[in-house]
XYZ file of C-alpha atoms in Angstrom:
534
model
C -0.117 0.045 -0.303
C 1.134 3.187 -0.649
C 2.461 5.928 2.087
C -0.415 7.630 3.902
C -3.125 5.032 2.868
C -4.297 4.176 6.045
C -4.309 7.903 7.016
C -6.410 8.972 3.506
C -8.895 6.152 4.249
C -9.677 6.613 8.262
C -9.756 10.783 6.746
C -13.045 9.538 4.174
C -14.044 7.244 6.465
C -14.698 9.714 9.321
C -15.914 12.230 6.324
C -18.490 10.017 5.089
C -19.528 8.674 8.490
C -20.328 12.858 9.295
C -22.251 13.466 6.617
C -24.657 10.279 6.596
C -25.018 11.346 10.183
C -26.331 14.956 9.628
C -28.184 13.910 6.611
C -30.196 11.351 8.704
C -32.640 13.790 9.957
C -33.739 15.736 6.493
C -33.855 12.204 5.050
C -35.706 10.166 7.638
C -39.129 10.801 9.516
C -39.846 10.839 13.565
C -35.985 10.472 15.113
C -36.080 8.822 18.390
C -35.625 10.774 21.591
C -31.890 8.962 22.163
C -30.555 10.154 18.439
C -31.836 13.882 19.171
C -29.851 13.706 22.592
C -26.759 13.091 21.465
C -26.703 13.664 17.388
C -27.156 15.837 14.874
C -30.750 16.462 14.592
C -31.382 19.537 12.722
C -33.124 19.445 9.078
C -31.474 21.556 6.198
C -33.579 24.505 5.844
C -35.627 25.350 3.140
C -35.955 29.092 1.439
C -39.405 30.484 1.287
C -38.782 30.219 -2.502
C -39.037 26.435 -1.612
C -40.986 26.108 1.022
C -43.407 29.401 0.420
C -43.790 32.067 3.033
C -43.478 36.011 2.994
C -41.044 37.809 2.304
C -41.250 41.533 3.573
C -38.429 44.936 3.324
C -39.786 47.511 6.014
C -37.945 50.800 6.116
C -38.448 52.417 9.680
C -39.380 56.083 9.303
C -36.791 57.702 11.571
C -37.698 61.328 10.309
C -40.916 60.917 13.178
C -39.029 59.441 15.707
C -36.583 62.507 15.656
C -39.769 64.398 15.487
C -41.276 62.140 18.188
C -38.515 63.215 20.441
C -38.275 66.748 20.104
C -42.321 66.866 21.196
C -41.106 64.737 24.264
C -38.383 67.500 24.712
C -40.801 70.207 24.573
C -43.272 69.279 26.418
C -40.538 68.394 29.446
C -39.503 71.911 28.956
C -42.682 72.875 30.389
C -42.052 71.052 33.369
C -38.480 71.979 33.970
C -39.229 75.926 33.125
C -42.323 75.850 36.006
C -39.214 74.364 37.970
C -37.099 77.115 37.525
C -39.307 79.657 37.647
C -38.593 80.530 33.765
C -41.586 82.623 32.754
C -42.660 81.648 29.240
C -45.588 80.742 26.897
C -45.583 76.993 26.320
C -42.634 75.639 23.983
C -44.172 74.639 20.508
C -42.267 72.201 18.151
C -41.586 73.691 14.638
C -40.728 71.962 11.201
C -36.695 70.751 11.162
C -36.522 69.308 14.728
C -36.871 72.837 16.119
C -38.426 74.513 19.525
C -39.797 77.751 19.296
C -39.788 79.606 23.139
C -41.314 82.505 23.964
C -40.060 84.034 26.938
C -42.145 86.889 29.079
C -39.015 88.655 30.586
C -35.709 89.768 28.898
C -34.531 88.121 32.566
C -35.531 84.942 32.040
C -33.263 84.862 29.152
C -29.663 83.400 30.846
C -32.570 81.395 33.136
C -33.061 79.057 29.915
C -29.500 79.380 28.085
C -28.351 77.858 31.043
C -31.292 74.971 31.326
C -30.545 74.155 27.679
C -26.829 73.875 28.389
C -26.933 71.748 31.870
C -30.105 69.298 30.622
C -30.175 69.740 26.939
C -26.755 69.540 25.570
C -28.111 68.207 21.785
C -30.207 71.284 21.420
C -28.506 74.819 20.923
C -29.561 78.420 20.545
C -30.385 79.225 16.955
C -32.301 82.499 17.273
C -33.245 85.074 20.167
C -34.837 88.202 19.382
C -36.845 90.638 21.318
C -40.356 91.384 20.245
C -41.870 94.908 20.114
C -43.542 94.123 23.368
C -40.814 93.272 25.346
C -41.081 89.714 24.943
C -37.927 87.415 23.515
C -38.064 84.888 20.754
C -35.945 81.878 21.164
C -35.199 79.071 18.585
C -33.660 75.715 20.040
C -32.147 73.720 17.176
C -31.943 69.627 17.628
C -28.212 68.943 16.751
C -27.158 66.724 13.252
C -25.077 64.090 15.569
C -28.659 63.726 17.913
C -30.616 63.229 15.115
C -28.123 61.145 13.440
C -28.187 59.075 16.927
C -31.509 59.318 17.989
C -31.970 57.520 14.258
C -29.809 54.652 14.510
C -31.817 54.161 17.805
C -34.940 54.041 16.372
C -33.302 51.235 13.481
C -32.121 48.896 16.632
C -35.273 49.430 18.418
C -37.529 48.747 15.153
C -35.570 45.644 14.795
C -36.077 43.999 18.250
C -39.394 45.277 18.495
C -40.126 43.336 15.691
C -37.941 40.304 16.563
C -40.299 39.979 19.502
C -43.584 40.318 17.949
C -42.838 37.642 14.909
C -41.628 35.277 17.765
C -44.953 35.911 20.028
C -46.424 35.475 16.715
C -45.332 31.853 16.672
C -43.467 31.482 13.237
C -40.751 28.848 12.874
C -37.132 29.991 11.681
C -37.899 33.706 11.016
C -35.455 35.368 9.390
C -34.939 39.544 10.411
C -31.922 41.105 9.677
C -30.676 44.526 9.517
C -29.986 46.677 5.881
C -28.621 49.693 4.861
C -30.734 53.265 5.289
C -32.487 51.971 8.727
C -34.492 49.002 6.550
C -35.391 45.838 7.679
C -35.438 42.411 6.162
C -38.042 40.037 7.022
C -38.525 36.853 5.572
C -41.524 34.049 7.298
C -41.464 30.568 5.919
C -44.384 28.767 5.812
C -46.660 31.616 7.129
C -50.242 31.246 6.407
C -52.099 34.481 7.230
C -49.932 36.932 5.216
C -52.440 40.054 5.856
C -51.942 39.182 9.557
C -48.705 38.979 9.855
C -48.052 42.454 8.318
C -50.593 43.903 10.376
C -49.195 43.006 13.487
C -45.510 43.654 12.044
C -46.287 46.664 10.738
C -48.420 48.586 13.778
C -47.031 51.104 15.868
C -48.395 50.321 18.650
C -48.395 54.074 20.470
C -50.549 53.502 22.954
C -51.221 56.955 24.901
C -53.959 57.884 27.553
C -55.649 60.900 27.230
C -58.585 63.264 28.696
C -61.518 64.017 26.926
C -62.436 67.924 26.760
C -65.960 67.896 27.932
C -66.688 71.270 27.285
C -65.773 70.795 23.782
C -68.875 69.506 21.653
C -67.555 67.232 19.108
C -70.332 67.328 17.019
C -69.669 70.744 16.119
C -65.950 71.701 16.737
C -63.453 71.930 13.375
C -60.028 71.614 13.324
C -60.569 75.278 12.952
C -62.540 76.112 16.051
C -60.565 73.720 18.035
C -59.588 74.986 21.441
C -55.991 75.895 22.054
C -54.318 72.383 22.928
C -57.028 70.144 21.892
C -57.505 67.820 19.106
C -60.245 65.710 17.383
C -59.845 62.182 17.247
C -61.928 59.679 16.330
C -63.705 56.479 17.753
C -64.297 53.581 15.244
C -67.306 50.872 15.738
C -68.403 48.147 13.397
C -71.126 46.630 13.125
C -70.492 42.598 13.121
C -73.743 42.115 11.405
C -73.195 44.428 8.258
C -69.421 44.569 8.714
C -69.912 48.255 8.182
C -67.427 50.717 10.134
C -68.449 54.278 11.264
C -66.403 56.383 13.158
C -67.771 59.202 15.834
C -65.816 62.551 16.898
C -64.318 63.021 20.014
C -61.991 66.200 21.205
C -59.108 64.953 23.761
C -56.120 67.262 25.327
C -53.001 67.214 23.165
C -51.330 66.770 26.026
C -50.492 62.816 27.031
C -51.318 62.244 30.383
C -49.643 58.763 30.238
C -48.084 56.424 27.641
C -48.229 52.665 27.586
C -43.961 52.905 27.804
C -44.352 51.098 31.203
C -46.972 48.264 30.241
C -45.354 44.897 31.528
C -47.821 42.386 30.131
C -50.689 42.491 28.291
C -53.152 39.316 27.846
C -56.766 38.305 26.661
C -59.587 38.532 28.609
C -63.040 37.577 28.268
C -66.101 40.051 29.843
C -67.963 38.015 31.616
C -70.866 40.772 31.090
C -71.002 41.321 27.205
C -68.841 38.070 26.273
C -66.211 40.293 24.448
C -62.780 39.790 24.516
C -61.018 42.816 26.085
C -56.889 42.730 26.539
C -55.809 43.732 30.064
C -52.419 45.210 30.727
C -50.249 45.678 33.812
C -47.965 48.423 34.506
C -44.717 48.324 36.460
C -44.510 49.938 39.415
C -43.206 53.737 38.333
C -46.649 53.075 35.527
C -48.819 52.189 38.290
C -48.176 55.206 40.312
C -48.270 57.581 37.237
C -51.580 55.467 36.699
C -53.091 55.968 39.883
C -51.677 60.152 39.831
C -53.748 60.516 36.668
C -57.181 58.800 37.690
C -56.897 60.259 40.778
C -56.459 63.683 39.955
C -59.533 63.305 37.550
C -62.248 61.298 39.061
C -66.036 61.663 36.698
C -63.748 62.841 33.801
C -63.650 60.781 30.793
C -59.797 59.335 29.893
C -59.436 58.312 26.501
C -57.779 55.204 25.494
C -55.892 55.972 22.493
C -53.584 53.380 19.875
C -51.902 54.504 16.909
C -54.301 57.748 16.846
C -57.328 55.936 16.893
C -59.613 56.221 20.026
C -60.562 52.839 21.257
C -62.745 53.742 24.272
C -62.768 57.046 26.420
C -64.623 55.440 29.694
C -65.750 57.506 32.836
C -63.068 57.289 35.680
C -65.043 56.661 38.693
C -62.381 56.084 40.865
C -58.573 56.189 41.522
C -57.252 53.077 40.072
C -54.052 51.572 42.402
C -53.701 48.236 41.280
C -51.789 49.333 38.393
C -54.165 47.262 35.626
C -56.101 48.546 33.147
C -58.223 46.881 30.231
C -58.605 48.051 27.089
C -61.910 47.408 25.302
C -63.029 48.103 22.231
C -64.817 46.480 18.647
C -62.470 43.474 18.797
C -62.654 39.886 17.381
C -61.034 37.102 19.413
C -58.109 37.803 16.722
C -57.676 40.638 17.212
C -57.163 41.152 20.915
C -54.615 38.512 20.831
C -52.517 40.835 18.242
C -53.251 43.724 20.416
C -52.301 41.716 23.333
C -48.759 40.650 21.558
C -47.874 44.319 20.436
C -48.517 45.878 23.576
C -46.699 43.206 25.182
C -43.397 43.403 22.502
C -43.543 47.439 22.678
C -44.156 50.179 20.626
C -42.225 50.484 17.547
C -40.675 54.294 17.930
C -41.337 55.215 14.338
C -44.114 54.212 11.813
C -42.465 51.602 9.291
C -43.235 51.650 5.741
C -43.591 48.988 3.489
C -41.059 49.050 0.811
C -41.263 45.242 -0.957
C -43.713 42.598 0.025
C -43.476 38.867 -1.985
C -45.718 35.899 -1.088
C -45.009 33.001 -2.095
C -47.735 30.114 -2.247
C -46.861 26.684 -0.439
C -48.212 25.143 -3.840
C -45.375 26.908 -6.050
C -43.220 25.837 -3.347
C -43.617 22.678 -3.749
C -43.819 22.746 -7.652
C -39.962 24.661 -7.518
C -38.642 21.643 -5.555
C -39.607 18.684 -7.673
C -38.833 20.558 -11.036
C -35.509 21.668 -9.124
C -34.856 17.705 -8.485
C -36.074 16.473 -11.570
C -33.368 18.423 -13.546
C -30.554 17.571 -10.767
C -31.481 14.207 -11.325
C -31.794 14.520 -14.994
C -28.486 15.953 -15.656
C -27.049 14.098 -12.901
C -27.985 10.443 -14.503
C -26.699 11.858 -18.015
C -23.086 13.166 -16.594
C -22.696 9.414 -14.740
C -23.865 7.637 -18.353
C -21.266 9.656 -20.695
C -18.762 9.224 -17.607
C -19.252 5.209 -17.506
C -18.983 5.069 -21.420
C -16.377 6.989 -21.968
C -13.849 6.090 -19.307
C -15.244 2.877 -18.525
C -13.525 1.895 -15.067
C -12.617 5.185 -14.586
C -16.407 6.527 -15.223
C -17.119 3.965 -12.016
C -14.686 5.693 -10.046
C -15.463 9.122 -11.131
C -19.224 8.282 -10.505
C -18.887 7.170 -6.994
C -17.006 10.429 -6.652
C -20.246 12.257 -7.516
C -22.562 10.199 -5.433
C -20.030 11.128 -2.763
C -20.231 14.903 -3.685
C -23.511 15.152 -3.618
C -24.212 13.757 -0.225
C -21.247 16.154 0.988
C -23.111 19.003 0.056
C -26.495 18.238 1.196
C -24.900 17.119 4.814
C -22.968 20.255 4.595
C -26.327 22.240 4.208
C -27.258 20.622 7.130
C -24.363 20.670 9.277
C -24.011 25.016 9.168
C -27.748 25.294 9.100
C -27.856 26.980 5.991
C -30.819 27.826 3.728
C -31.132 25.865 0.752
C -33.206 27.850 -2.047
C -33.637 27.487 -5.918
C -30.772 29.274 -6.931
C -28.690 26.952 -4.138
C -29.902 23.983 -6.588
C -28.524 25.768 -9.334
C -25.455 26.180 -7.335
C -25.192 22.536 -6.670
C -26.390 21.470 -10.415
C -23.263 23.832 -11.450
C -20.711 21.890 -8.979
C -22.088 18.569 -10.409
C -20.559 19.679 -13.713
C -17.427 21.370 -12.020
C -17.155 18.097 -10.048
C -16.671 16.169 -13.307
C -14.682 18.776 -14.889
C -11.629 17.341 -11.873
C -12.057 13.978 -13.293
C -11.674 14.844 -16.621
C -8.596 16.534 -15.710
C -7.080 13.803 -13.757
C -8.119 10.756 -16.624
C -6.912 12.691 -19.462
C -3.277 13.337 -18.087
C -3.575 9.017 -16.789
C -4.575 8.433 -20.366
C -1.009 9.947 -21.548
C 0.909 8.830 -19.237
C -0.281 5.739 -20.284
C 0.354 6.187 -23.980
C 4.004 6.949 -22.967
C 4.342 3.649 -21.577
C 4.096 3.822 -18.167
C 2.464 1.147 -15.728
C -1.084 2.294 -14.416
C 0.410 2.778 -10.962
C 3.066 4.935 -12.499
C 0.541 6.578 -14.989
C -1.589 7.012 -11.825
C 0.542 8.746 -9.872
C 2.154 11.138 -12.592
C -1.214 11.905 -13.806
C -2.681 12.794 -9.943
C 0.160 14.685 -9.604
C 0.217 17.177 -13.144
C -3.794 17.618 -12.731
C -3.724 18.898 -8.920
C -2.325 21.959 -9.785
C -4.802 22.673 -12.399
C -7.371 21.507 -10.913
C -6.760 23.673 -7.905
C -6.283 26.820 -9.614
C -9.620 26.716 -11.817
C -11.522 25.727 -8.204
C -9.654 28.592 -5.786
C -10.258 30.861 -9.062
C -14.331 30.198 -9.338
C -14.411 29.740 -5.184
C -13.324 33.788 -5.009
C -16.087 34.761 -7.219
C -18.316 32.788 -4.910
C -17.257 34.906 -2.319
C -17.562 37.846 -3.633
C -21.046 37.177 -4.703
C -21.813 36.216 -1.108
C -20.026 39.379 0.761
C -22.004 41.424 -1.913
C -25.100 39.743 -2.752
C -28.590 39.614 -1.332
C -30.897 36.725 -0.938
C -31.256 34.214 -3.871
C -27.882 35.483 -4.557
C -25.812 34.721 -1.374
C -27.980 31.110 -1.801
C -26.007 30.311 -4.479
C -22.825 32.062 -3.075
C -23.289 29.005 -0.176
C -24.092 26.048 -2.126
C -21.544 26.789 -4.795
C -18.787 27.484 -2.101
C -19.588 24.001 -0.422
C -20.016 22.379 -3.834
C -16.512 23.513 -4.546
C -14.682 22.272 -1.154
C -16.542 19.291 -1.508
C -15.806 18.216 -5.599
C -12.124 19.085 -4.440
C -12.138 16.470 -1.297
C -14.097 14.181 -3.828
C -12.126 14.194 -7.050
C -8.342 14.394 -5.561
C -8.626 12.860 -2.469
C -11.821 9.938 -2.707
C -10.991 8.838 -6.479
C -6.990 8.643 -5.784
C -8.117 6.475 -2.919
C -9.674 4.062 -4.761
C -7.675 4.084 -7.449
C -4.912 3.477 -4.969
C -6.772 0.220 -3.703
C -7.500 -1.285 -7.062
C -3.760 -0.712 -8.378
C -2.416 -2.475 -5.187
C -5.358 -5.246 -4.711
C -5.324 -6.774 -8.406
C -2.410 -5.386 -9.843
C -3.798 -4.852 -12.889
C -1.114 -5.392 -16.298
C -3.820 -2.736 -18.402
C -5.829 0.492 -17.159
C -9.370 0.779 -18.671
C -9.911 4.335 -18.851
């Protein structure tokens, strides 16, 4: 036996055994518990184009997150100026992430500038001028660095929130990845209700509690006649018999009495009196204190529960609520109530999201793709096997065994690395089959040349492999570089193609150079033929 034969045989044997172990979960049915406890149990992941599902690209509207941050700061300034005894008209936000403040006296200007410098370093005084009545009009501008930071934070928080929602929605093996420019890629394989998933993912879920202004008549008031500090919202109701939705106006104070930022839990309950679902929410200790404060100071007033700008209900506060719990009632179906509980538990999105791309692949289309891909792979494989077998005879048998092992190694590697097999990935496997044959053709032609020069079969095989190996390595390494570039700069299906092509190159090198050489060595030393059928 040649040098290192035992080592090569051991290596090939270990690789084949490992490959079969990783393939069993994909090929077999239900695995016994002892197998899943000690051996690989993951199947090959199929992409959306093979098993069906939904593909989404969302864009986080980070500009609105910045606007919301400026609005929060303007509201906070009211309290801080009151504490510091700075006399001013209520701050108003302006386009361009600015806050306009009108001071009543020149003496308060230094106090306000000191407050901004100490507590709001992200803001700078952009302008200040004295009005004809002696008041001081000042404008605060949010810095560019702060805008960038808020936008990045909004994208990161939106990604985590959406991931939580998808996890609670019950989708197996979702893919949620950040993209450039605040975009998020979402792939939900096997999903059966795409519209419900879109509604769940895209809901901003900004929960706010606002006091109703009973002094304004919502039936007659318009946006032009709204009292200062108020806004006109609507309560939406759906007629379950006809399916029609109506909306009733309601006037609420623009100032937010409390938000849903301190919610710790949200669950669906059934109202025992009306047998209708509602969502029960629980606050943390800070939220409970805040809710108790709001309800104790506004007994016998109506508190509107506003979700994404729509009033869900506006009950009268009968007494202070100190238990840290509240309920959101509305015209919910059971499914809508469940989805609302999911988004409230997951937290609100920091900014609305916009759907840039939405694709849905049906499971039947995915099944057709799998069948057609397998058929094309089987036909291509059989044609190649027959051609090699007829043209190279004994060498063809060796090459065909190598091709078969190559397929086993590629699929086992996909399962081991938890890579996703897509339709382009199947194309990559088929391409790899052809490349693997190329390597064998190069070796066999070299061996033929050596045989024609009168060398013995052993010497011809030795020389053929020695001279062809470098050429094979050169060709495969250049293809591997191209595959790595595709993986680095490609997205979605392009990456799937690059992954299978890279795995295929590595496995074809192993089977074409190591495995076939091992078989030739075994044959030559076992049978010692005087003529090699190749």
